[in-house]
GROMACS .gro file of N, CA, C and O in nm:
model
  552
    1UNK      N    1   0.086  -0.117   0.000
    1UNK     CA    2   0.000   0.000   0.000
    1UNK      C    3   0.090   0.122   0.000
    1UNK      O    4   0.178   0.136   0.081
    2UNK      N    5   0.061   0.216  -0.091
    2UNK     CA    6   0.141   0.338  -0.095
    2UNK      C    7   0.101   0.429   0.019
    2UNK      O    8  -0.002   0.410   0.082
    3UNK      N    9   0.183   0.528   0.045
    3UNK     CA   10   0.155   0.623   0.153
    3UNK      C   11   0.023   0.697   0.130
    3UNK      O   12  -0.054   0.719   0.224
    4UNK      N   13  -0.005   0.736   0.003
    4UNK     CA   14  -0.130   0.806  -0.028
    4UNK      C   15  -0.251   0.717   0.000
    4UNK      O   16  -0.351   0.761   0.057
    5UNK      N   17  -0.243   0.591  -0.041
    5UNK     CA   18  -0.355   0.498  -0.018
    5UNK      C   19  -0.374   0.471   0.130
    5UNK      O   20  -0.487   0.462   0.178
    6UNK      N   21  -0.267   0.458   0.204
    6UNK     CA   22  -0.277   0.434   0.348
    6UNK      C   23  -0.340   0.555   0.417
    6UNK      O   24  -0.421   0.539   0.507
    7UNK      N   25  -0.302   0.673   0.372
    7UNK     CA   26  -0.358   0.794   0.430
    7UNK      C   27  -0.509   0.803   0.402
    7UNK      O   28  -0.588   0.836   0.490
    8UNK      N   29  -0.551   0.771   0.278
    8UNK     CA   30  -0.693   0.772   0.244
    8UNK      C   31  -0.770   0.668   0.324
    8UNK      O   32  -0.881   0.693   0.371
    9UNK      N   33  -0.714   0.550   0.344
    9UNK     CA   34  -0.779   0.446   0.421
    9UNK      C   35  -0.795   0.488   0.567
    9UNK      O   36  -0.899   0.466   0.628
   10UNK      N   37  -0.694   0.553   0.620
   10UNK     CA   38  -0.702   0.601   0.758
   10UNK      C   39  -0.806   0.710   0.771
   10UNK      O   40  -0.885   0.713   0.866
   11UNK      N   41  -0.811   0.801   0.674
   11UNK     CA   42  -0.912   0.907   0.675
   11UNK      C   43  -1.052   0.848   0.666
   11UNK      O   44  -1.144   0.891   0.736
   12UNK      N   45  -1.071   0.748   0.583
   12UNK     CA   46  -1.202   0.685   0.569
   12UNK      C   47  -1.242   0.615   0.698
   12UNK      O   48  -1.358   0.618   0.738
   13UNK      N   49  -1.150   0.553   0.764
   13UNK     CA   50  -1.181   0.480   0.888
   13UNK      C   51  -1.216   0.576   1.001
   13UNK      O   52  -1.294   0.542   1.089
   14UNK      N   53  -1.161   0.696   0.997
   14UNK     CA   54  -1.184   0.792   1.105
   14UNK      C   55  -1.290   0.897   1.072
   14UNK      O   56  -1.312   0.988   1.150
   15UNK      N   57  -1.355   0.885   0.956
   15UNK     CA   58  -1.455   0.985   0.920
   15UNK      C   59  -1.580   0.969   1.004
   15UNK      O   60  -1.605   0.865   1.063
   16UNK      N   61  -1.659   1.076   1.011
   16UNK     CA   62  -1.784   1.069   1.085
   16UNK      C   63  -1.888   0.995   1.003
   16UNK      O   64  -1.873   0.977   0.884
   17UNK      N   65  -1.994   0.955   1.065
   17UNK     CA   66  -2.099   0.883   0.994
   17UNK      C   67  -2.068   0.736   0.992
   17UNK      O   68  -2.017   0.678   1.088
   18UNK      N   69  -2.100   0.671   0.883
   18UNK     CA   70  -2.085   0.526   0.874
   18UNK      C   71  -1.943   0.482   0.849
   18UNK      O   72  -1.910   0.366   0.868
   19UNK      N   73  -1.859   0.574   0.802
   19UNK     CA   74  -1.723   0.536   0.768
   19UNK      C   75  -1.714   0.479   0.628
   19UNK      O   76  -1.607   0.451   0.579
   20UNK      N   77  -1.825   0.460   0.559
   20UNK     CA   78  -1.825   0.407   0.424
   20UNK      C   79  -1.812   0.525   0.330
   20UNK      O   80  -1.896   0.614   0.325
   21UNK      N   81  -1.701   0.527   0.260
   21UNK     CA   82  -1.676   0.638   0.169
   21UNK      C   83  -1.676   0.588   0.027
   21UNK      O   84  -1.638   0.476  -0.001
   22UNK      N   85  -1.722   0.673  -0.063
   22UNK     CA   86  -1.722   0.637  -0.203
   22UNK      C   87  -1.583   0.662  -0.259
   22UNK      O   88  -1.495   0.713  -0.191
   23UNK      N   89  -1.565   0.628  -0.385
   23UNK     CA   90  -1.435   0.642  -0.449
   23UNK      C   91  -1.388   0.788  -0.451
   23UNK      O   92  -1.269   0.814  -0.445
   24UNK      N   93  -1.481   0.882  -0.454
   24UNK     CA   94  -1.440   1.022  -0.458
   24UNK      C   95  -1.425   1.083  -0.318
   24UNK      O   96  -1.406   1.202  -0.303
   25UNK      N   97  -1.434   1.001  -0.211
   25UNK     CA   98  -1.408   1.047  -0.076
   25UNK      C   99  -1.528   1.105  -0.003
   25UNK      O  100  -1.512   1.168   0.100
   26UNK      N  101  -1.649   1.085  -0.055
   26UNK     CA  102  -1.769   1.138   0.008
   26UNK      C  103  -1.830   1.034   0.101
   26UNK      O  104  -1.851   0.920   0.062
   27UNK      N  105  -1.856   1.072   0.223
   27UNK     CA  106  -1.920   0.983   0.320
   27UNK      C  107  -2.069   0.976   0.285
   27UNK      O  108  -2.142   1.074   0.298
   28UNK      N  109  -2.114   0.860   0.238
   28UNK     CA  110  -2.252   0.846   0.189
   28UNK      C  111  -2.354   0.866   0.299
   28UNK      O  112  -2.459   0.926   0.277
   29UNK      N  113  -2.328   0.817   0.419
   29UNK     CA  114  -2.423   0.833   0.529
   29UNK      C  115  -2.438   0.981   0.567
   29UNK      O  116  -2.549   1.028   0.591
   30UNK      N  117  -2.327   1.052   0.568
   30UNK     CA  118  -2.333   1.195   0.600
   30UNK      C  119  -2.407   1.271   0.489
   30UNK      O  120  -2.485   1.362   0.518
   31UNK      N  121  -2.387   1.232   0.365
   31UNK     CA  122  -2.456   1.297   0.254
   31UNK      C  123  -2.605   1.270   0.261
   31UNK      O  124  -2.686   1.360   0.237
   32UNK      N  125  -2.645   1.146   0.296
   32UNK     CA  126  -2.787   1.115   0.311
   32UNK      C  127  -2.849   1.193   0.426
   32UNK      O  128  -2.961   1.243   0.415
   33UNK      N  129  -2.777   1.204   0.537
   33UNK     CA  130  -2.827   1.279   0.652
   33UNK      C  131  -2.844   1.426   0.618
   33UNK      O  132  -2.944   1.489   0.657
   34UNK      N  133  -2.751   1.482   0.544
   34UNK     CA  134  -2.761   1.622   0.503
   34UNK      C  135  -2.879   1.643   0.409
   34UNK      O  136  -2.953   1.742   0.422
   35UNK      N  137  -2.901   1.551   0.317
   35UNK     CA  138  -3.014   1.560   0.224
   35UNK      C  139  -3.146   1.548   0.300
   35UNK      O  140  -3.242   1.620   0.271
   36UNK      N  141  -3.152   1.459   0.398
   36UNK     CA  142  -3.273   1.441   0.478
   36UNK      C  143  -3.303   1.569   0.557
   36UNK      O  144  -3.416   1.615   0.562
   37UNK      N  145  -3.200   1.629   0.617
   37UNK     CA  146  -3.218   1.754   0.692
   37UNK      C  147  -3.267   1.866   0.600
   37UNK      O  148  -3.353   1.945   0.639
   38UNK      N  149  -3.216   1.870   0.479
   38UNK     CA  150  -3.257   1.971   0.382
   38UNK      C  151  -3.405   1.953   0.345
   38UNK      O  152  -3.480   2.050   0.336
   39UNK      N  153  -3.448   1.829   0.326
   39UNK     CA  154  -3.590   1.802   0.295
   39UNK      C  155  -3.679   1.840   0.413
   39UNK      O  156  -3.786   1.900   0.395
   40UNK      N  157  -3.636   1.807   0.534
   40UNK     CA  158  -3.714   1.841   0.654
   40UNK      C  159  -3.727   1.993   0.668
   40UNK      O  160  -3.835   2.044   0.699
   41UNK      N  161  -3.618   2.065   0.646
   41UNK     CA  162  -3.621   2.211   0.654
   41UNK      C  163  -3.715   2.268   0.548
   41UNK      O  164  -3.789   2.363   0.574
   42UNK      N  165  -3.715   2.209   0.429
   42UNK     CA  166  -3.804   2.255   0.323
   42UNK      C  167  -3.951   2.235   0.359
   42UNK      O  168  -4.034   2.324   0.336
   43UNK      N  169  -3.984   2.119   0.416
   43UNK     CA  170  -4.122   2.093   0.457
   43UNK      C  171  -4.167   2.191   0.565
   43UNK      O  172  -4.277   2.245   0.560
   44UNK      N  173  -4.081   2.213   0.665
   44UNK     CA  174  -4.114   2.308   0.771
   44UNK      C  175  -4.128   2.450   0.717
   44UNK      O  176  -4.217   2.525   0.758
   45UNK      N  177  -4.041   2.488   0.624
   45UNK     CA  178  -4.048   2.622   0.565
   45UNK      C  179  -4.179   2.640   0.489
   45UNK      O  180  -4.241   2.748   0.496
   46UNK      N  181  -4.226   2.537   0.420
   46UNK     CA  182  -4.354   2.547   0.350
   46UNK      C  183  -4.469   2.563   0.450
   46UNK      O  184  -4.563   2.640   0.426
   47UNK      N  185  -4.462   2.494   0.563
   47UNK     CA  186  -4.566   2.508   0.666
   47UNK      C  187  -4.563   2.648   0.728
   47UNK      O  188  -4.668   2.707   0.755
   48UNK      N  189  -4.444   2.702   0.751
   48UNK     CA  190  -4.431   2.837   0.804
   48UNK      C  191  -4.488   2.938   0.705
   48UNK      O  192  -4.563   3.029   0.742
   49UNK      N  193  -4.456   2.922   0.577
   49UNK     CA  194  -4.507   3.013   0.473
   49UNK      C  195  -4.659   3.003   0.461
   49UNK      O  196  -4.727   3.105   0.443
   50UNK      N  197  -4.713   2.882   0.472
   50UNK     CA  198  -4.859   2.864   0.465
   50UNK      C  199  -4.926   2.932   0.584
   50UNK      O  200  -5.031   2.995   0.570
   51UNK      N  201  -4.866   2.921   0.701
   51UNK     CA  202  -4.918   2.987   0.820
   51UNK      C  203  -4.919   3.138   0.800
   51UNK      O  204  -5.018   3.206   0.828
   52UNK      N  205  -4.810   3.191   0.747
   52UNK     CA  206  -4.800   3.335   0.723
   52UNK      C  207  -4.905   3.380   0.622
   52UNK      O  208  -4.972   3.482   0.643
   53UNK      N  209  -4.924   3.304   0.516
   53UNK     CA  210  -5.023   3.339   0.413
   53UNK      C  211  -5.164   3.339   0.469
   53UNK      O  212  -5.246   3.423   0.433
   54UNK      N  213  -5.193   3.245   0.557
   54UNK     CA  214  -5.327   3.233   0.614
   54UNK      C  215  -5.357   3.342   0.716
   54UNK      O  216  -5.473   3.366   0.750
   55UNK      N  217  -5.253   3.409   0.764
   55UNK     CA  218  -5.271   3.507   0.872
   55UNK      C  219  -5.209   3.642   0.840
   55UNK      O  220  -5.134   3.698   0.920
   56UNK      N  221  -5.241   3.697   0.727
   56UNK     CA  222  -5.199   3.834   0.696
   56UNK      C  223  -5.074   3.846   0.612
   56UNK      O  224  -5.029   3.956   0.585
   57UNK      N  225  -5.015   3.737   0.571
   57UNK     CA  226  -4.897   3.743   0.486
   57UNK      C  227  -4.767   3.755   0.562
   57UNK      O  228  -4.764   3.769   0.683
   58UNK      N  229  -4.661   3.751   0.485
   58UNK     CA  230  -4.527   3.758   0.544
   58UNK      C  231  -4.498   3.901   0.584
   58UNK      O  232  -4.560   3.993   0.533
   59UNK      N  233  -4.410   3.931   0.673
   59UNK     CA  234  -4.325   3.834   0.742
   59UNK      C  235  -4.390   3.785   0.870
   59UNK      O  236  -4.465   3.857   0.936
   60UNK      N  237  -4.361   3.663   0.903
   60UNK     CA  238  -4.403   3.606   1.030
   60UNK      C  239  -4.283   3.618   1.124
   60UNK      O  240  -4.169   3.621   1.079
   61UNK      N  241  -4.309   3.630   1.252
   61UNK     CA  242  -4.200   3.640   1.349
   61UNK      C  243  -4.182   3.504   1.414
   61UNK      O  244  -4.280   3.432   1.437
   62UNK      N  245  -4.059   3.468   1.446
   62UNK     CA  246  -4.031   3.335   1.497
   62UNK      C  247  -3.928   3.339   1.610
   62UNK      O  248  -3.845   3.429   1.616
   63UNK      N  249  -3.938   3.239   1.695
   63UNK     CA  250  -3.840   3.215   1.799
   63UNK      C  251  -3.809   3.066   1.797
   63UNK      O  252  -3.900   2.985   1.793
   64UNK      N  253  -3.682   3.031   1.795
   64UNK     CA  254  -3.641   2.891   1.794
   64UNK      C  255  -3.584   2.858   1.931
   64UNK      O  256  -3.493   2.925   1.980
   65UNK      N  257  -3.641   2.756   1.994
   65UNK     CA  258  -3.597   2.715   2.128
   65UNK      C  259  -3.552   2.570   2.126
   65UNK      O  260  -3.620   2.484   2.071
   66UNK      N  261  -3.438   2.545   2.184
   66UNK     CA  262  -3.381   2.410   2.191
   66UNK      C  263  -3.461   2.324   2.288
   66UNK      O  264  -3.492   2.365   2.399
   67UNK      N  265  -3.498   2.204   2.245
   67UNK     CA  266  -3.575   2.111   2.328
   67UNK      C  267  -3.495   1.991   2.376
   67UNK      O  268  -3.552   1.899   2.431
   68UNK      N  269  -3.367   1.991   2.353
   68UNK     CA  270  -3.286   1.874   2.391
   68UNK      C  271  -3.291   1.769   2.282
   68UNK      O  272  -3.290   1.800   2.164
   69UNK      N  273  -3.299   1.643   2.322
   69UNK     CA  274  -3.299   1.534   2.224
   69UNK      C  275  -3.419   1.539   2.131
   69UNK      O  276  -3.415   1.485   2.022
   70UNK      N  277  -3.527   1.602   2.173
   70UNK     CA  278  -3.648   1.611   2.091
   70UNK      C  279  -3.630   1.703   1.971
   70UNK      O  280  -3.708   1.698   1.877
   71UNK      N  281  -3.534   1.791   1.975
   71UNK     CA  282  -3.511   1.882   1.864
   71UNK      C  283  -3.524   2.027   1.905
   71UNK      O  284  -3.464   2.070   2.003
   72UNK      N  285  -3.606   2.101   1.832
   72UNK     CA  286  -3.623   2.244   1.858
   72UNK      C  287  -3.768   2.283   1.831
   72UNK      O  288  -3.833   2.230   1.741
   73UNK      N  289  -3.817   2.377   1.909
   73UNK     CA  290  -3.954   2.429   1.892
   73UNK      C  291  -3.946   2.564   1.823
   73UNK      O  292  -3.869   2.650   1.864
   74UNK      N  293  -4.027   2.581   1.721
   74UNK     CA  294  -4.036   2.707   1.650
   74UNK      C  295  -4.172   2.768   1.684
   74UNK      O  296  -4.276   2.711   1.652
   75UNK      N  297  -4.171   2.881   1.755
   75UNK     CA  298  -4.293   2.953   1.788
   75UNK      C  299  -4.309   3.064   1.686
   75UNK      O  300  -4.217   3.143   1.664
   76UNK      N  301  -4.428   3.072   1.624
   76UNK     CA  302  -4.455   3.169   1.519
   76UNK      C  303  -4.562   3.267   1.564
   76UNK      O  304  -4.660   3.227   1.628
   77UNK      N  305  -4.545   3.392   1.530
   77UNK     CA  306  -4.647   3.494   1.553
   77UNK      C  307  -4.668   3.564   1.419
   77UNK      O  308  -4.575   3.621   1.361
   78UNK      N  309  -4.793   3.559   1.370
   78UNK     CA  310  -4.826   3.617   1.240
   78UNK      C  311  -4.861   3.765   1.254
   78UNK      O  312  -4.879   3.817   1.364
   79UNK      N  313  -4.875   3.827   1.141
   79UNK     CA  314  -4.906   3.970   1.135
   79UNK      C  315  -5.038   4.003   1.205
   79UNK      O  316  -5.052   4.107   1.269
   80UNK      N  317  -5.138   3.911   1.197
   80UNK     CA  318  -5.269   3.936   1.259
   80UNK      C  319  -5.274   3.895   1.406
   80UNK      O  320  -5.379   3.903   1.468
   81UNK      N  321  -5.162   3.852   1.462
   81UNK     CA  322  -5.157   3.816   1.603
   81UNK      C  323  -5.178   3.668   1.630
   81UNK      O  324  -5.163   3.623   1.743
   82UNK      N  325  -5.213   3.591   1.527
   82UNK     CA  326  -5.229   3.447   1.544
   82UNK      C  327  -5.092   3.387   1.575
   82UNK      O  328  -4.989   3.437   1.530
   83UNK      N  329  -5.092   3.280   1.651
   83UNK     CA  330  -4.965   3.216   1.685
   83UNK      C  331  -4.978   3.066   1.670
   83UNK      O  332  -5.086   3.010   1.671
   84UNK      N  333  -4.865   3.003   1.652
   84UNK     CA  334  -4.860   2.859   1.639
   84UNK      C  335  -4.719   2.813   1.665
   84UNK      O  336  -4.628   2.893   1.684
   85UNK      N  337  -4.701   2.683   1.667
   85UNK     CA  338  -4.566   2.631   1.686
   85UNK      C  339  -4.547   2.502   1.609
   85UNK      O  340  -4.642   2.434   1.573
   86UNK      N  341  -4.422   2.473   1.582
   86UNK     CA  342  -4.379   2.352   1.513
   86UNK      C  343  -4.262   2.294   1.589
   86UNK      O  344  -4.188   2.366   1.654
   87UNK      N  345  -4.242   2.164   1.575
   87UNK     CA  346  -4.124   2.102   1.634
   87UNK      C  347  -4.040   2.045   1.521
   87UNK      O  348  -4.089   1.972   1.436
   88UNK      N  349  -3.914   2.083   1.521
   88UNK     CA  350  -3.818   2.034   1.421
   88UNK      C  351  -3.730   1.927   1.486
   88UNK      O  352  -3.708   1.931   1.607
   89UNK      N  353  -3.678   1.835   1.406
   89UNK     CA  354  -3.596   1.728   1.464
   89UNK      C  355  -3.464   1.775   1.523
   89UNK      O  356  -3.410   1.711   1.612
   90UNK      N  357  -3.410   1.886   1.471
   90UNK     CA  358  -3.286   1.941   1.525
   90UNK      C  359  -3.292   2.093   1.525
   90UNK      O  360  -3.372   2.153   1.452
   91UNK      N  361  -3.207   2.155   1.602
   91UNK     CA  362  -3.200   2.301   1.607
   91UNK      C  363  -3.157   2.356   1.471
   91UNK      O  364  -3.210   2.456   1.425
   92UNK      N  365  -3.062   2.289   1.408
   92UNK     CA  366  -3.012   2.335   1.277
   92UNK      C  367  -3.123   2.331   1.172
   92UNK      O  368  -3.134   2.422   1.089
   93UNK      N  369  -3.205   2.227   1.172
   93UNK     CA  370  -3.316   2.217   1.077
   93UNK      C  371  -3.416   2.329   1.103
   93UNK      O  372  -3.466   2.392   1.010
   94UNK      N  373  -3.444   2.358   1.230
   94UNK     CA  374  -3.537   2.466   1.264
   94UNK      C  375  -3.484   2.600   1.214
   94UNK      O  376  -3.559   2.679   1.155
   95UNK      N  377  -3.358   2.627   1.237
   95UNK     CA  378  -3.298   2.753   1.191
   95UNK      C  379  -3.303   2.764   1.039
   95UNK      O  380  -3.334   2.870   0.985
   96UNK      N  381  -3.273   2.654   0.971
   96UNK     CA  382  -3.276   2.656   0.824
   96UNK      C  383  -3.417   2.680   0.773
   96UNK      O  384  -3.437   2.756   0.678
   97UNK      N  385  -3.516   2.619   0.836
   97UNK     CA  386  -3.655   2.636   0.793
   97UNK      C  387  -3.702   2.780   0.812
   97UNK      O  388  -3.766   2.838   0.723
   98UNK      N  389  -3.670   2.838   0.926
   98UNK     CA  390  -3.710   2.976   0.954
   98UNK      C  391  -3.643   3.071   0.855
   98UNK      O  392  -3.707   3.162   0.802
   99UNK      N  393  -3.517   3.049   0.827
   99UNK     CA  394  -3.444   3.134   0.732
   99UNK      C  395  -3.503   3.119   0.592
   99UNK      O  396  -3.523   3.218   0.521
  100UNK      N  397  -3.531   2.996   0.552
  100UNK     CA  398  -3.585   2.970   0.419
  100UNK      C  399  -3.722   3.033   0.401
  100UNK      O  400  -3.757   3.079   0.293
  101UNK      N  401  -3.803   3.035   0.508
  101UNK     CA  402  -3.938   3.093   0.502
  101UNK      C  403  -3.934   3.245   0.509
  101UNK      O  404  -4.036   3.310   0.487
  102UNK      N  405  -3.821   3.303   0.540
  102UNK     CA  406  -3.808   3.448   0.547
  102UNK      C  407  -3.868   3.509   0.672
  102UNK      O  408  -3.907   3.626   0.672
  103UNK      N  409  -3.873   3.432   0.779
  103UNK     CA  410  -3.929   3.481   0.904
  103UNK      C  411  -3.829   3.572   0.976
  103UNK      O  412  -3.708   3.554   0.962
  104UNK      N  413  -3.882   3.666   1.051
  104UNK     CA  414  -3.799   3.752   1.136
  104UNK      C  415  -3.773   3.675   1.265
  104UNK      O  416  -3.866   3.638   1.335
  105UNK      N  417  -3.648   3.649   1.296
  105UNK     CA  418  -3.613   3.565   1.410
  105UNK      C  419  -3.583   3.650   1.532
  105UNK      O  420  -3.507   3.747   1.524
  106UNK      N  421  -3.644   3.613   1.645
  106UNK     CA  422  -3.617   3.676   1.774
  106UNK      C  423  -3.536   3.579   1.857
  106UNK      O  424  -3.561   3.459   1.856
  107UNK      N  425  -3.440   3.631   1.931
  107UNK     CA  426  -3.355   3.546   2.015
  107UNK      C  427  -3.434   3.484   2.130
  107UNK      O  428  -3.402   3.376   2.177
  108UNK      N  429  -3.536   3.555   2.177
  108UNK     CA  430  -3.616   3.505   2.289
  108UNK      C  431  -3.762   3.542   2.265
  108UNK      O  432  -3.791   3.636   2.192
  109UNK      N  433  -3.851   3.468   2.327
  109UNK     CA  434  -3.993   3.502   2.322
  109UNK      C  435  -4.016   3.606   2.431
  109UNK      O  436  -4.067   3.578   2.539
  110UNK      N  437  -3.973   3.727   2.401
  110UNK     CA  438  -3.974   3.834   2.500
  110UNK      C  439  -4.105   3.912   2.497
  110UNK      O  440  -4.198   3.876   2.425
  111UNK      N  441  -4.111   4.017   2.574
  111UNK     CA  442  -4.232   4.098   2.584
  111UNK      C  443  -4.275   4.159   2.452
  111UNK      O  444  -4.393   4.169   2.422
  112UNK      N  445  -4.179   4.201   2.371
  112UNK     CA  446  -4.209   4.262   2.242
  112UNK      C  447  -4.282   4.163   2.151
  112UNK      O  448  -4.382   4.196   2.089
  113UNK      N  449  -4.233   4.040   2.146
  113UNK     CA  450  -4.295   3.938   2.062
  113UNK      C  451  -4.427   3.891   2.122
  113UNK      O  452  -4.526   3.874   2.052
  114UNK      N  453  -4.430   3.873   2.253
  114UNK     CA  454  -4.552   3.826   2.320
  114UNK      C  455  -4.664   3.928   2.309
  114UNK      O  456  -4.782   3.890   2.303
  115UNK      N  457  -4.632   4.056   2.304
  115UNK     CA  458  -4.733   4.160   2.294
  115UNK      C  459  -4.808   4.155   2.162
  115UNK      O  460  -4.921   4.205   2.152
  116UNK      N  461  -4.750   4.094   2.061
  116UNK     CA  462  -4.813   4.084   1.930
  116UNK      C  463  -4.913   3.968   1.921
  116UNK      O  464  -4.990   3.961   1.827
  117UNK      N  465  -4.911   3.879   2.019
  117UNK     CA  466  -5.000   3.762   2.019
  117UNK      C  467  -5.139   3.805   2.065
  117UNK      O  468  -5.154   3.874   2.165
  118UNK      N  469  -5.240   3.764   1.989
  118UNK     CA  470  -5.378   3.788   2.031
  118UNK      C  471  -5.436   3.656   2.081
  118UNK      O  472  -5.415   3.551   2.021
  119UNK      N  473  -5.504   3.663   2.193
  119UNK     CA  474  -5.567   3.544   2.249
  119UNK      C  475  -5.717   3.564   2.253
  119UNK      O  476  -5.765   3.674   2.281
  120UNK      N  477  -5.788   3.458   2.224
  120UNK     CA  478  -5.933   3.463   2.224
  120UNK      C  479  -5.990   3.385   2.340
  120UNK      O  480  -5.917   3.338   2.428
  121UNK      N  481  -6.121   3.369   2.342
  121UNK     CA  482  -6.186   3.297   2.450
  121UNK      C  483  -6.135   3.154   2.467
  121UNK      O  484  -6.121   3.105   2.579
  122UNK      N  485  -6.104   3.088   2.357
  122UNK     CA  486  -6.055   2.951   2.366
  122UNK      C  487  -5.926   2.943   2.447
  122UNK      O  488  -5.913   2.861   2.537
  123UNK      N  489  -5.831   3.030   2.414
  123UNK     CA  490  -5.704   3.029   2.486
  123UNK      C  491  -5.722   3.061   2.634
  123UNK      O  492  -5.660   3.001   2.720
  124UNK      N  493  -5.808   3.159   2.664
  124UNK     CA  494  -5.828   3.196   2.803
  124UNK      C  495  -5.891   3.084   2.883
  124UNK      O  496  -5.853   3.059   2.998
  125UNK      N  497  -5.986   3.012   2.824
  125UNK     CA  498  -6.045   2.900   2.899
  125UNK      C  499  -5.945   2.786   2.913
  125UNK      O  500  -5.943   2.717   3.016
  126UNK      N  501  -5.863   2.764   2.812
  126UNK     CA  502  -5.760   2.659   2.823
  126UNK      C  503  -5.656   2.695   2.928
  126UNK      O  504  -5.607   2.610   2.999
  127UNK      N  505  -5.621   2.823   2.937
  127UNK     CA  506  -5.522   2.864   3.036
  127UNK      C  507  -5.578   2.849   3.177
  127UNK      O  508  -5.508   2.810   3.268
  128UNK      N  509  -5.706   2.880   3.193
  128UNK     CA  510  -5.768   2.869   3.325
  128UNK      C  511  -5.808   2.725   3.354
  128UNK      O  512  -5.817   2.686   3.470
  129UNK      N  513  -5.833   2.648   3.250
  129UNK     CA  514  -5.868   2.508   3.269
  129UNK      C  515  -5.997   2.491   3.346
  129UNK      O  516  -6.093   2.565   3.328
  130UNK      N  517  -5.997   2.397   3.437
  130UNK     CA  518  -6.118   2.364   3.511
  130UNK      C  519  -6.149   2.466   3.620
  130UNK      O  520  -6.256   2.463   3.678
  131UNK      N  521  -6.058   2.558   3.646
  131UNK     CA  522  -6.079   2.655   3.754
  131UNK      C  523  -6.198   2.746   3.730
  131UNK      O  524  -6.265   2.787   3.821
  132UNK      N  525  -6.223   2.781   3.603
  132UNK     CA  526  -6.339   2.866   3.575
  132UNK      C  527  -6.439   2.796   3.482
  132UNK      O  528  -6.515   2.859   3.414
  133UNK      N  529  -6.436   2.667   3.485
  133UNK     CA  530  -6.533   2.592   3.406
  133UNK      C  531  -6.491   2.568   3.263
  133UNK      O  532  -6.571   2.524   3.180
  134UNK      N  533  -6.364   2.594   3.229
  134UNK     CA  534  -6.314   2.569   3.095
  134UNK      C  535  -6.289   2.420   3.076
  134UNK      O  536  -6.305   2.339   3.166
  135UNK      N  537  -6.251   2.382   2.955
  135UNK     CA  538  -6.223   2.241   2.929
  135UNK      C  539  -6.107   2.191   3.013
  135UNK      O  540  -6.013   2.265   3.041
  136UNK      N  541  -6.116   2.066   3.054
  136UNK     CA  542  -6.008   2.006   3.134
  136UNK      C  543  -5.883   1.988   3.050
  136UNK      O  544  -5.891   1.970   2.928
  137UNK      N  545  -5.770   1.996   3.110
  137UNK     CA  546  -5.642   1.976   3.041
  137UNK      C  547  -5.607   1.829   3.033
  137UNK      O  548  -5.511   1.783   3.092
  138UNK      N  549  -5.687   1.755   2.960
  138UNK     CA  550  -5.659   1.610   2.946
  138UNK      C  551  -5.625   1.576   2.805
  138UNK      O  552  -5.649   1.644   2.714
   0.00000   0.00000   0.00000
């Protein structure tokens, strides 16, 4: 084995992912994972854009919060005050989706962002739960 071949074999054995590399040096498992993350970000971005369209158009405001192993939560606030959330499999996928959808990103769900949220009777009864005769939190 020549020095170049030995070096390539060592690099392939120590690469991240499956360690299976193609002839051109690309880790196939890492490439598949990157493609899957790109598709997931695209699907989430389409959902964010649909939410924005249904509630006064773009731009929608967003906050991305890390959930640990579960991924990341994207909280959205639309122009009309409607709000919603999505869960992404990873923080990076959530960030990519928000960027792709053209949302304005806030570092925190602070007072400025929360003040834009409108709540109706449904939300108030859910927040109060059974205390004021609203639906039970089951």
